[in-house]
Amino acid sequence: MLLVCGQEGSGKTTIIRALLPHTPSGARVDAEDLGQVNPCRFDDAFWRLLRSNVAVLVRNYWSAGFENVITGSFFRTRDDFLRFRELVPEVEEVFMVQLLVDPDERRHRRLTRAKRTTQEWRDKVDQFDAVDTTIAADQDGYRYLAIDSTQMTPDQTVSVIVREFPEIYGVRRPT
């Protein structure tokens, strides 16, 4: 399982989608697609529901023979990851990509992307969406890769992920 995390506007959805064509026996579950509710409250009940829905789909893909599931957009901290991990105990290997983006670039992305949001929404999300360090600090249970994609295209970011996780994508190529 490959998990993609990062702040809103860091490129999670873009990278999850861009990785799928490179992923052998792969499937993708972007929780952003599953978490579309109105009203949207970032409370514990919402995050529990979202984790549960992602876990069900991930398990369904595994049952159907898709060995490598790419997912993300449903956890903010290591504790959130651990809560999700309890829902999918059968997974043997977990690979974690944390997308990091310069605040000015993140702001630009959020204002210019196809998914339009209001300033009120962005302010609300920012209350809950600080840069998390717990995922990087305690990497027990997963292989971790941080990517500062500020100056990178999605294809460049995907290339780094493919190169760094040969267990999924094949032989590591020299940089």
CSV table of C-alpha atoms in Angstrom, one decimal:
chain,number,residue,atom,x,y,z
A,1,MET,CA,0.0,0.0,0.0
A,2,LEU,CA,1.3,3.4,-0.9
A,3,LEU,CA,0.0,6.3,1.1
A,4,VAL,CA,0.2,9.9,0.0
A,5,CYS,CA,-0.1,12.7,2.5
A,6,GLY,CA,0.4,16.4,2.7
A,7,GLN,CA,-1.3,19.7,3.2
A,8,GLU,CA,-4.2,20.8,1.0
A,9,GLY,CA,-2.7,22.1,-2.2
A,10,SER,CA,0.4,19.9,-1.9
A,11,GLY,CA,-0.6,17.8,-4.9
A,12,LYS,CA,-2.0,14.6,-3.3
A,13,THR,CA,-4.8,14.1,-5.7
A,14,THR,CA,-2.6,14.9,-8.7
A,15,ILE,CA,0.1,12.5,-7.6
A,16,ILE,CA,-2.2,9.7,-6.7
A,17,ARG,CA,-3.8,9.9,-10.2
A,18,ALA,CA,-0.4,10.3,-11.9
A,19,LEU,CA,1.1,7.2,-10.1
A,20,LEU,CA,-1.6,4.7,-11.2
A,21,PRO,CA,-0.4,4.2,-14.8
A,22,HIS,CA,3.1,3.4,-13.4
A,23,THR,CA,1.8,1.0,-10.7
A,24,PRO,CA,1.7,-2.7,-11.6
A,25,SER,CA,-1.4,-4.5,-10.4
A,26,GLY,CA,-2.5,-1.1,-9.1
A,27,ALA,CA,-5.6,0.7,-7.9
A,28,ARG,CA,-6.2,4.1,-6.5
A,29,VAL,CA,-8.5,5.4,-3.8
A,30,ASP,CA,-8.4,9.1,-3.3
A,31,ALA,CA,-10.3,9.9,-0.1
A,32,GLU,CA,-10.9,13.4,-1.4
A,33,ASP,CA,-13.4,11.8,-3.8
A,34,LEU,CA,-15.0,9.9,-0.9
A,35,GLY,CA,-15.2,12.7,1.6
A,36,GLN,CA,-17.5,15.0,-0.4
A,37,VAL,CA,-20.2,15.8,2.2
A,38,ASN,CA,-22.3,18.8,3.0
A,39,PRO,CA,-21.8,20.2,5.5
A,40,CYS,CA,-18.2,19.2,5.8
A,41,ARG,CA,-17.0,19.1,9.4
A,42,PHE,CA,-13.4,18.2,10.1
A,43,ASP,CA,-14.4,16.5,13.4
A,44,ASP,CA,-13.5,13.1,14.7
A,45,ALA,CA,-16.7,11.5,13.4
A,46,PHE,CA,-15.9,12.7,9.8
A,47,TRP,CA,-12.3,11.4,9.9
A,48,ARG,CA,-13.5,8.0,11.4
A,49,LEU,CA,-16.0,7.6,8.6
A,50,LEU,CA,-13.5,8.6,5.9
A,51,ARG,CA,-10.9,6.1,7.2
A,52,SER,CA,-13.5,3.4,7.4
A,53,ASN,CA,-14.6,4.0,3.8
A,54,VAL,CA,-11.1,4.1,2.5
A,55,ALA,CA,-10.3,0.8,4.3
A,56,VAL,CA,-13.3,-0.9,2.8
A,57,LEU,CA,-12.3,0.1,-0.7
A,58,VAL,CA,-8.6,-0.8,-0.2
A,59,ARG,CA,-9.6,-4.3,1.0
A,60,ASN,CA,-12.0,-4.8,-1.9
A,61,TYR,CA,-9.2,-4.0,-4.4
A,62,TRP,CA,-6.9,-6.4,-2.6
A,63,SER,CA,-9.6,-9.1,-2.7
A,64,ALA,CA,-9.9,-8.5,-6.4
A,65,GLY,CA,-6.2,-9.1,-7.0
A,66,PHE,CA,-4.9,-5.5,-7.1
A,67,GLU,CA,-1.8,-5.9,-5.0
A,68,ASN,CA,-0.6,-2.2,-5.0
A,69,VAL,CA,-3.2,0.3,-3.8
A,70,ILE,CA,-2.4,4.0,-3.8
A,71,THR,CA,-4.4,6.1,-1.4
A,72,GLY,CA,-4.3,9.3,0.5
A,73,SER,CA,-6.1,12.5,1.5
A,74,PHE,CA,-7.6,11.0,4.7
A,75,PHE,CA,-5.0,11.4,7.4
A,76,ARG,CA,-3.2,14.3,8.9
A,77,THR,CA,-0.9,12.8,11.6
A,78,ARG,CA,0.8,9.5,12.5
A,79,ASP,CA,-2.0,8.9,15.0
A,80,ASP,CA,-4.5,9.1,12.1
A,81,PHE,CA,-2.3,6.6,10.1
A,82,LEU,CA,-2.3,4.2,13.1
A,83,ARG,CA,-6.1,4.4,13.4
A,84,PHE,CA,-6.3,3.5,9.7
A,85,ARG,CA,-3.7,0.8,10.0
A,86,GLU,CA,-5.9,-1.0,12.6
A,87,LEU,CA,-8.6,-1.2,9.8
A,88,VAL,CA,-6.2,-3.0,7.4
A,89,PRO,CA,-4.1,-5.2,9.6
A,90,GLU,CA,-3.4,-7.7,6.7
A,91,VAL,CA,-1.3,-5.3,4.7
A,92,GLU,CA,2.3,-6.4,4.8
A,93,GLU,CA,4.2,-3.4,3.4
A,94,VAL,CA,3.3,0.3,3.7
A,95,PHE,CA,5.1,3.1,1.8
A,96,MET,CA,4.4,6.7,2.8
A,97,VAL,CA,5.0,9.7,0.7
A,98,GLN,CA,4.7,13.1,2.3
A,99,LEU,CA,4.4,16.0,-0.2
A,100,LEU,CA,5.9,19.2,1.0
A,101,VAL,CA,5.4,22.5,-0.7
A,102,ASP,CA,6.6,26.1,-0.1
A,103,PRO,CA,3.7,28.1,1.4
A,104,ASP,CA,3.7,30.6,-1.5
A,105,GLU,CA,3.5,27.8,-4.0
A,106,ARG,CA,0.8,26.1,-2.0
A,107,ARG,CA,-1.2,29.3,-1.9
A,108,HIS,CA,-0.8,29.7,-5.7
A,109,ARG,CA,-1.8,26.1,-6.4
A,110,ARG,CA,-4.9,26.5,-4.2
A,111,LEU,CA,-6.0,29.6,-6.1
A,112,THR,CA,-5.3,28.4,-9.6
A,113,ARG,CA,-6.4,24.7,-9.7
A,114,ALA,CA,-9.6,23.4,-11.2
A,115,LYS,CA,-11.1,22.7,-7.8
A,116,ARG,CA,-12.2,26.1,-6.7
A,117,THR,CA,-12.5,27.0,-3.0
A,118,THR,CA,-13.4,30.1,-1.1
A,119,GLN,CA,-11.1,32.0,1.2
A,120,GLU,CA,-13.4,31.0,4.0
A,121,TRP,CA,-12.9,27.3,3.1
A,122,ARG,CA,-9.1,27.7,2.9
A,123,ASP,CA,-9.0,29.5,6.2
A,124,LYS,CA,-11.1,26.7,7.8
A,125,VAL,CA,-8.9,24.0,6.3
A,126,ASP,CA,-5.7,25.8,7.5
A,127,GLN,CA,-6.9,25.6,11.1
A,128,PHE,CA,-6.6,21.8,10.9
A,129,ASP,CA,-4.0,21.4,8.2
A,130,ALA,CA,-0.6,22.4,9.6
A,131,VAL,CA,2.6,20.8,8.3
A,132,ASP,CA,2.8,17.6,10.3
A,133,THR,CA,6.1,16.3,11.6
A,134,THR,CA,4.9,13.1,13.4
A,135,ILE,CA,4.8,11.1,10.2
A,136,ALA,CA,8.5,11.8,9.5
A,137,ALA,CA,9.6,11.6,13.2
A,138,ASP,CA,8.4,8.0,13.9
A,139,GLN,CA,8.6,5.8,10.9
A,140,ASP,CA,7.9,2.5,12.5
A,141,GLY,CA,5.6,0.4,10.3
A,142,TYR,CA,6.3,2.1,6.9
A,143,ARG,CA,8.9,3.3,4.5
A,144,TYR,CA,8.9,7.1,4.4
A,145,LEU,CA,9.8,9.5,1.7
A,146,ALA,CA,9.4,13.3,1.9
A,147,ILE,CA,9.4,15.2,-1.4
A,148,ASP,CA,9.6,18.9,-1.6
A,149,SER,CA,7.7,19.3,-4.9
A,150,THR,CA,7.7,23.1,-4.9
A,151,GLN,CA,9.7,23.4,-8.1
A,152,MET,CA,8.7,20.0,-9.5
A,153,THR,CA,6.2,19.0,-12.1
A,154,PRO,CA,3.9,16.0,-11.3
A,155,ASP,CA,5.9,13.9,-13.7
A,156,GLN,CA,9.1,14.7,-11.9
A,157,THR,CA,7.5,13.9,-8.5
A,158,VAL,CA,6.2,10.6,-9.8
A,159,SER,CA,9.7,9.8,-11.2
A,160,VAL,CA,11.1,10.3,-7.7
A,161,ILE,CA,8.5,8.0,-6.1
A,162,VAL,CA,9.0,5.3,-8.7
A,163,ARG,CA,12.8,5.4,-8.3
A,164,GLU,CA,12.6,5.3,-4.5
A,165,PHE,CA,10.2,2.4,-4.1
A,166,PRO,CA,11.6,-0.4,-6.2
A,167,GLU,CA,9.6,-2.9,-4.2
A,168,ILE,CA,6.5,-1.6,-6.1
A,169,TYR,CA,7.9,-0.2,-9.3
A,170,GLY,CA,10.9,-2.4,-10.1
A,171,VAL,CA,14.6,-2.0,-10.2
A,172,ARG,CA,16.0,1.2,-8.7
A,173,ARG,CA,17.6,3.3,-11.4
A,174,PRO,CA,20.7,5.5,-10.7
A,175,THR,CA,20.0,9.1,-10.1
